């Protein structure tokens, strides 16, 4: 069964900037979705900031295996309730791929627990991505490195928690380095950050970049049933303890009472 | 120089429950602070929810090396602005120790990026903590295991990101297990979660528990200068690139402009 | 295509002990292989210590996706050359599952770089395994915990490197705990350690245990092409540098010379 | 009390190469030891391959807090018994810093469990090391990056297990990147790998490099008492179980018998 994927695009610069619109006439999200649909085994649709509930109603996320997130100019316009909803779905098992300037999205920062900051320079310089984790599924079919002739520079220190696995590290022409592919698990959800994708360059038309994102979707997909309540903190009554015990000492809670949150 | 430490206590049950007040007449926070001050090399004070700004004004956090957090019934009453302030100080280098029911505090959840949930039972059962990381500084001076005859049970799965190091795992009389001591780094700040400490038992009077918390303070202390702005994302202008480059391609940002956040 | 799997069994106690032979008339390895073949998508064979090259010639490992290892009494009899061969195949992409007393096998110790020691007791006590990583593929189809009524106890501290992910933690009737399911990556190879399986109990006839091992095979399988030489350290000549550079300074090596090893 | 440190040098090229002897007339090990002794709080001595037991008798390692390892041309000449001895001391709590070409030393490979391979080029090119873990103690007192005008290139993929923390990532003039500072824990011992130090360049005379190594010594030092037997696997008799149990089922071992290894 195909992996049900949503490519979420902020869709702001595509509307405001002739440069961006020229490279991505249907939006970056559509270019990415098209590439995923061509990759095989993935059924990709799009959603944008401007849609009702940003195109991410509860019912739709419940039917989504992997969400891809690209945002830049309008991070602040993303509704906090939708952010919390996305996080809950990740915790419950939905995969998440965060692209490029999405490092500063509310969703990514909330899931990392860190500032996710970096240094940057918009100079169209050369980026070379090196695979640091040999034969990692996210690097399937790639050479040991690949180049993007024009990209924005992102430099270390990258304000993230130590990744579960560092898959790519980038070299920049101007002298910086960056951990440009990294994975984490958050609850039952797999999270992958992938650096490239400044909107004034044709990065998402690049075959290697498309391959990484498709690999990322396959890697992030958790086929387990979505958890109903990933935040539940159930009380286990004394009489249902797996080993027989008797209650002792003083109690704060009445029997069967819910815990504090 | 002594490690400047604040023990933050919610201070609710000490006021409402005769049981808790009987065990901790001056509050759990004071008991913990007293133990730390007796441990050597630590200068511990307290702060509580009821104080102005919860006792955690910017100026005070700036002079604090390690913050210890105990909360339970009133997580929701903690001001979001103070939560953000504490997170910023952790990212900037302040150590943080989260105790027991603090697993559901806004501060801990924000720094972990996960639900931090668990199963629980208030039955005064026996807990036995095993050291899983031999000779870890947080376990200094401890035997390979120690017991608390009466504790609340917390059971797996514990909804945390995979720790940097798992220092303790607990055995419970009723049949559960729990990763009861775990570390993470968040930005420049060291974070340690330590499980024991239900308020109706005399846990914080226990010598081993006191030793772990004092060790935790020493481990969490980062002597580096506090970062001024742990969220900064500085632009590196083309003309200041470390390797000579020329700007190429189209640009979204005017020179010297701030990035989007 | 089915995952090509070898279950390697030491096959000593099955020959020497009537108890073990009674539980596993065809050997533990055959019981495990039968369960894997019944699980779907896995093509499992066996190999034993007594066979030529322990049943693991180069040509056979080259056609093996996942190797499962059970040993206990005869770790010292495993040929060092075969150990090195297995490690190379793991580094090159072969998955490895180490069972129970295999914690002290030469293969596991070589891949971990640690003593892999623990405490133990052979008393047929109850073990309860808790899933600590929700919805992890290795725990697919399992409840949140399961029990083995009679097992050998293994206790912490377990002398392993901090795992990539801790999937199970065990509770023992006699009061100990143990990280009984843990994963690592070594080169291109995925490694999973799973604790249960003392030979005098019918553990490998247990449905949950069989399910974990089959899940483990699927998780450990890396579909990438096996690396030809996972230990290669190629020289990159100056004239083939990706960015134009000129050689400067003094040299130790003549052009094209191999590096020291 | 000063941290008792041994700088182990292979001491081959210093004897054979006029270039190396010219830069390090007393050997690289002596230059490093001198810098450590000047750093404060560290008492550094040297040991070399040519000494009896390579200068690392059991009695001396027992009095050593941190061992620093530089080797290149003669990895194969290091006695396997000494390698095993060093590993045991690391597991028991001795800190270890591996420098540059020591990535291929027997000691480092044994502790990592991986090939530790990389790509390389000896062209005297520029290396720029970026701090990736802000305010990490190993980076204390350093700027956010520093340069070495002439160094050998080491390129990814670096065949190591995912580090506990990645402290530095290097940029190379010729287009490669490398995780040039990384930490692991092995048993009770802290391990730090630091990349720079090709013998034909004056790297160990560089102030930043010296600072990193001194910081590394302080970080790697574990003040806990050295473990007597880091490989022990003690049996816990039924009658000494922490919770009362009765032996059940069949047994392989007689009471009090040692386990298999």
Short mmCIF file of C-alpha atoms in Angstrom, two decimals, chain B residues 12-261:
data_model
loop_
_atom_site.label_atom_id
_atom_site.label_comp_id
_atom_site.label_asym_id
_atom_site.label_seq_id
_atom_site.Cartn_x
_atom_site.Cartn_y
_atom_site.Cartn_z
CA UNK B 12 0.95 23.22 46.98
CA UNK B 13 0.55 19.93 48.81
CA UNK B 14 2.80 21.13 51.61
CA UNK B 15 0.07 23.71 52.27
CA UNK B 16 -3.01 21.60 51.62
CA UNK B 17 -2.08 18.14 52.87
CA UNK B 18 -1.35 17.43 56.51
CA UNK B 19 0.48 14.31 55.46
CA UNK B 20 2.88 16.17 53.23
CA UNK B 21 3.28 19.03 55.70
CA UNK B 22 4.09 16.49 58.38
CA UNK B 23 6.92 15.00 56.40
CA UNK B 24 8.19 18.29 54.99
CA UNK B 25 7.28 21.04 57.45
CA UNK B 26 9.37 23.58 55.52
CA UNK B 27 8.44 22.22 52.11
CA UNK B 28 10.13 19.62 49.98
CA UNK B 29 12.18 22.35 48.30
CA UNK B 30 13.67 23.39 51.63
CA UNK B 31 14.52 19.81 52.57
CA UNK B 32 16.31 19.35 49.27
CA UNK B 33 18.10 22.70 49.54
CA UNK B 34 19.26 21.86 53.06
CA UNK B 35 20.68 18.56 51.87
CA UNK B 36 22.50 20.27 49.00
CA UNK B 37 23.96 22.91 51.27
CA UNK B 38 25.26 20.16 53.52
CA UNK B 39 26.76 18.23 50.59
CA UNK B 40 29.61 20.63 49.97
CA UNK B 41 30.44 22.91 47.07
CA UNK B 42 26.79 23.81 46.47
CA UNK B 43 25.02 26.99 47.47
CA UNK B 44 21.30 26.19 47.32
CA UNK B 45 18.31 28.48 47.73
CA UNK B 46 14.62 27.93 47.05
CA UNK B 47 11.90 29.44 44.91
CA UNK B 48 8.19 28.63 44.79
CA UNK B 49 5.20 28.97 42.54
CA UNK B 50 3.54 31.48 44.82
CA UNK B 51 6.34 34.02 44.68
CA UNK B 52 6.34 36.87 42.19
CA UNK B 53 7.42 35.48 38.81
CA UNK B 54 7.41 32.15 40.64
CA UNK B 55 10.63 33.32 42.29
CA UNK B 56 12.47 33.12 38.99
CA UNK B 57 13.03 36.65 37.70
CA UNK B 58 15.44 37.05 34.83
CA UNK B 59 18.08 38.58 37.06
CA UNK B 60 18.02 35.61 39.42
CA UNK B 61 18.21 32.95 36.73
CA UNK B 62 21.17 34.82 35.24
CA UNK B 63 23.02 34.14 38.49
CA UNK B 64 21.92 30.51 38.77
CA UNK B 65 24.10 27.58 37.71
CA UNK B 66 21.58 24.79 38.24
CA UNK B 67 17.81 24.81 38.66
CA UNK B 68 15.97 21.92 40.29
CA UNK B 69 12.27 21.51 39.49
CA UNK B 70 9.57 19.77 41.50
CA UNK B 71 5.90 20.24 40.54
CA UNK B 72 2.78 18.11 40.49
CA UNK B 73 -0.69 19.54 41.05
CA UNK B 74 -0.17 22.98 39.56
CA UNK B 75 1.74 22.48 36.32
CA UNK B 76 -0.93 24.49 34.55
CA UNK B 77 -0.47 27.45 36.87
CA UNK B 78 3.11 27.98 35.82
CA UNK B 79 3.26 31.05 33.61
CA UNK B 80 4.19 30.34 29.99
CA UNK B 81 6.54 33.29 29.99
CA UNK B 82 8.49 31.86 32.91
CA UNK B 83 8.62 28.49 31.16
CA UNK B 84 10.10 30.11 28.06
CA UNK B 85 12.56 32.00 30.26
CA UNK B 86 13.74 28.84 31.98
CA UNK B 87 14.16 27.07 28.63
CA UNK B 88 16.24 29.96 27.30
CA UNK B 89 18.51 29.78 30.32
CA UNK B 90 18.93 26.04 29.88
CA UNK B 91 19.83 26.55 26.21
CA UNK B 92 22.26 29.25 27.33
CA UNK B 93 24.01 26.91 29.75
CA UNK B 94 22.02 26.60 32.99
CA UNK B 95 21.80 23.05 34.29
CA UNK B 96 18.35 21.59 35.01
CA UNK B 97 17.31 18.72 37.25
CA UNK B 98 13.71 17.60 36.98
CA UNK B 99 12.35 15.54 39.85
CA UNK B 100 9.55 12.96 39.96
CA UNK B 101 6.16 14.41 38.94
CA UNK B 102 8.06 17.21 37.23
CA UNK B 103 8.01 14.83 34.25
CA UNK B 104 4.71 16.52 33.36
CA UNK B 105 5.93 20.06 33.97
CA UNK B 106 5.71 22.50 31.09
CA UNK B 107 9.45 23.06 31.31
CA UNK B 108 10.39 19.39 30.94
CA UNK B 109 7.91 18.69 28.16
CA UNK B 110 9.09 21.77 26.26
CA UNK B 111 12.72 20.69 26.48
CA UNK B 112 12.08 17.06 25.59
CA UNK B 113 9.67 17.61 22.69
CA UNK B 114 7.69 14.53 23.74
CA UNK B 115 4.67 13.78 25.96
CA UNK B 116 6.82 12.56 28.91
CA UNK B 117 3.96 10.30 29.97
CA UNK B 118 4.08 7.04 31.91
CA UNK B 119 1.89 4.68 33.96
CA UNK B 120 1.57 5.15 37.72
CA UNK B 121 0.24 3.68 40.96
CA UNK B 122 0.20 5.21 44.43
CA UNK B 123 0.58 2.19 46.67
CA UNK B 124 3.65 2.80 48.77
CA UNK B 125 5.41 -0.12 47.16
CA UNK B 126 9.12 -0.91 47.15
CA UNK B 127 11.33 0.68 44.49
CA UNK B 128 14.85 -0.51 43.82
CA UNK B 129 17.07 1.70 41.68
CA UNK B 130 19.87 0.01 39.75
CA UNK B 131 22.88 1.91 38.44
CA UNK B 132 23.09 1.12 34.72
CA UNK B 133 26.06 3.34 33.84
CA UNK B 134 29.02 2.22 35.93
CA UNK B 135 31.04 4.94 37.63
CA UNK B 136 28.84 7.67 36.15
CA UNK B 137 29.45 10.91 38.07
CA UNK B 138 25.76 11.07 38.98
CA UNK B 139 26.14 7.70 40.73
CA UNK B 140 29.32 8.66 42.59
CA UNK B 141 29.50 7.14 46.07
CA UNK B 142 26.44 4.95 45.56
CA UNK B 143 26.24 1.16 45.80
CA UNK B 144 25.19 -0.74 42.65
CA UNK B 145 21.57 -0.42 43.77
CA UNK B 146 19.52 1.16 46.54
CA UNK B 147 15.96 0.83 47.77
CA UNK B 148 13.11 3.09 48.74
CA UNK B 149 10.67 1.06 50.81
CA UNK B 150 7.68 3.24 49.96
CA UNK B 151 7.32 4.96 46.66
CA UNK B 152 4.81 5.72 43.98
CA UNK B 153 5.23 3.47 40.94
CA UNK B 154 6.08 4.99 37.55
CA UNK B 155 6.06 2.48 34.70
CA UNK B 156 7.29 2.23 31.14
CA UNK B 157 6.82 3.26 28.44
CA UNK B 158 8.22 6.60 29.59
CA UNK B 159 7.50 9.08 26.80
CA UNK B 160 10.96 10.65 26.53
CA UNK B 161 13.50 10.92 23.71
CA UNK B 162 16.24 8.29 23.94
CA UNK B 163 18.54 9.66 26.65
CA UNK B 164 22.18 10.62 26.13
CA UNK B 165 22.86 8.26 29.02
CA UNK B 166 20.57 6.07 31.11
CA UNK B 167 21.99 6.18 34.63
CA UNK B 168 19.33 4.36 36.70
CA UNK B 169 16.60 1.84 35.97
CA UNK B 170 14.01 1.11 38.67
CA UNK B 171 12.40 -2.18 39.68
CA UNK B 172 8.96 -1.94 41.31
CA UNK B 173 7.38 -4.45 43.65
CA UNK B 174 4.16 -4.52 41.63
CA UNK B 175 5.94 -5.67 38.49
CA UNK B 176 6.93 -2.56 36.52
CA UNK B 177 10.26 -1.04 35.46
CA UNK B 178 11.24 2.56 34.72
CA UNK B 179 14.24 4.48 33.39
CA UNK B 180 14.50 6.53 36.55
CA UNK B 181 17.67 8.48 35.88
CA UNK B 182 18.42 9.86 32.42
CA UNK B 183 20.44 12.68 30.91
CA UNK B 184 20.17 14.93 27.86
CA UNK B 185 21.92 18.03 26.56
CA UNK B 186 19.73 20.87 25.31
CA UNK B 187 21.75 23.64 23.74
CA UNK B 188 24.52 24.45 26.21
CA UNK B 189 22.48 23.10 29.12
CA UNK B 190 22.70 19.71 30.80
CA UNK B 191 19.39 18.13 31.81
CA UNK B 192 18.93 15.29 34.30
CA UNK B 193 15.65 13.62 35.18
CA UNK B 194 15.46 11.72 38.47
CA UNK B 195 12.31 9.77 39.31
CA UNK B 196 11.87 9.34 43.08
CA UNK B 197 10.02 11.81 45.26
CA UNK B 198 6.30 11.25 45.80
CA UNK B 199 5.22 13.81 48.34
CA UNK B 200 3.49 11.48 50.80
CA UNK B 201 6.70 9.54 51.48
CA UNK B 202 9.92 10.78 53.10
CA UNK B 203 11.99 10.22 49.93
CA UNK B 204 13.92 13.49 50.05
CA UNK B 205 15.15 12.64 53.53
CA UNK B 206 16.85 9.55 52.12
CA UNK B 207 20.64 9.72 52.04
CA UNK B 208 21.06 8.02 48.68
CA UNK B 209 18.44 10.23 47.05
CA UNK B 210 20.15 13.31 48.47
CA UNK B 211 23.48 12.05 47.14
CA UNK B 212 22.09 11.57 43.64
CA UNK B 213 20.66 15.08 43.57
CA UNK B 214 23.93 16.61 44.78
CA UNK B 215 25.85 14.59 42.20
CA UNK B 216 23.34 15.70 39.61
CA UNK B 217 23.96 19.35 40.46
CA UNK B 218 27.70 18.88 39.99
CA UNK B 219 27.17 17.01 36.71
CA UNK B 220 24.66 19.53 35.33
CA UNK B 221 26.82 22.54 36.13
CA UNK B 222 28.33 24.00 32.98
CA UNK B 223 31.09 26.43 34.01
CA UNK B 224 31.13 28.08 30.57
CA UNK B 225 29.91 31.66 30.40
CA UNK B 226 26.15 31.85 29.89
CA UNK B 227 25.35 32.46 26.21
CA UNK B 228 23.94 35.91 25.61
CA UNK B 229 21.42 34.86 22.98
CA UNK B 230 21.08 31.10 22.59
CA UNK B 231 18.52 31.60 19.82
CA UNK B 232 20.56 33.91 17.61
CA UNK B 233 20.76 33.07 13.92
CA UNK B 234 23.36 35.50 12.61
CA UNK B 235 23.74 36.33 8.96
CA UNK B 236 27.28 35.98 7.63
CA UNK B 237 27.68 38.56 4.87
CA UNK B 238 29.33 37.49 1.64
CA UNK B 239 32.22 39.88 2.13
CA UNK B 240 32.97 38.34 5.52
CA UNK B 241 32.93 34.75 4.31
CA UNK B 242 35.96 32.85 5.58
CA UNK B 243 36.74 31.70 2.07
CA UNK B 244 36.47 34.27 -0.71
CA UNK B 245 33.21 33.85 -2.62
CA UNK B 246 31.12 36.02 -4.88
CA UNK B 247 27.38 36.22 -4.55
CA UNK B 248 25.58 34.36 -7.31
CA UNK B 249 21.98 33.69 -8.25
CA UNK B 250 18.81 35.34 -7.08
CA UNK B 251 18.31 36.69 -3.60
CA UNK B 252 15.33 36.92 -1.28
CA UNK B 253 16.98 39.05 1.38
CA UNK B 254 18.51 42.48 1.01
CA UNK B 255 22.05 42.75 2.35
CA UNK B 256 22.24 42.85 6.12
CA UNK B 257 18.56 41.99 6.49
CA UNK B 258 17.47 39.78 9.36
CA UNK B 259 16.26 36.28 8.55
CA UNK B 260 12.64 35.15 8.98
CA UNK B 261 11.73 33.45 12.22
#
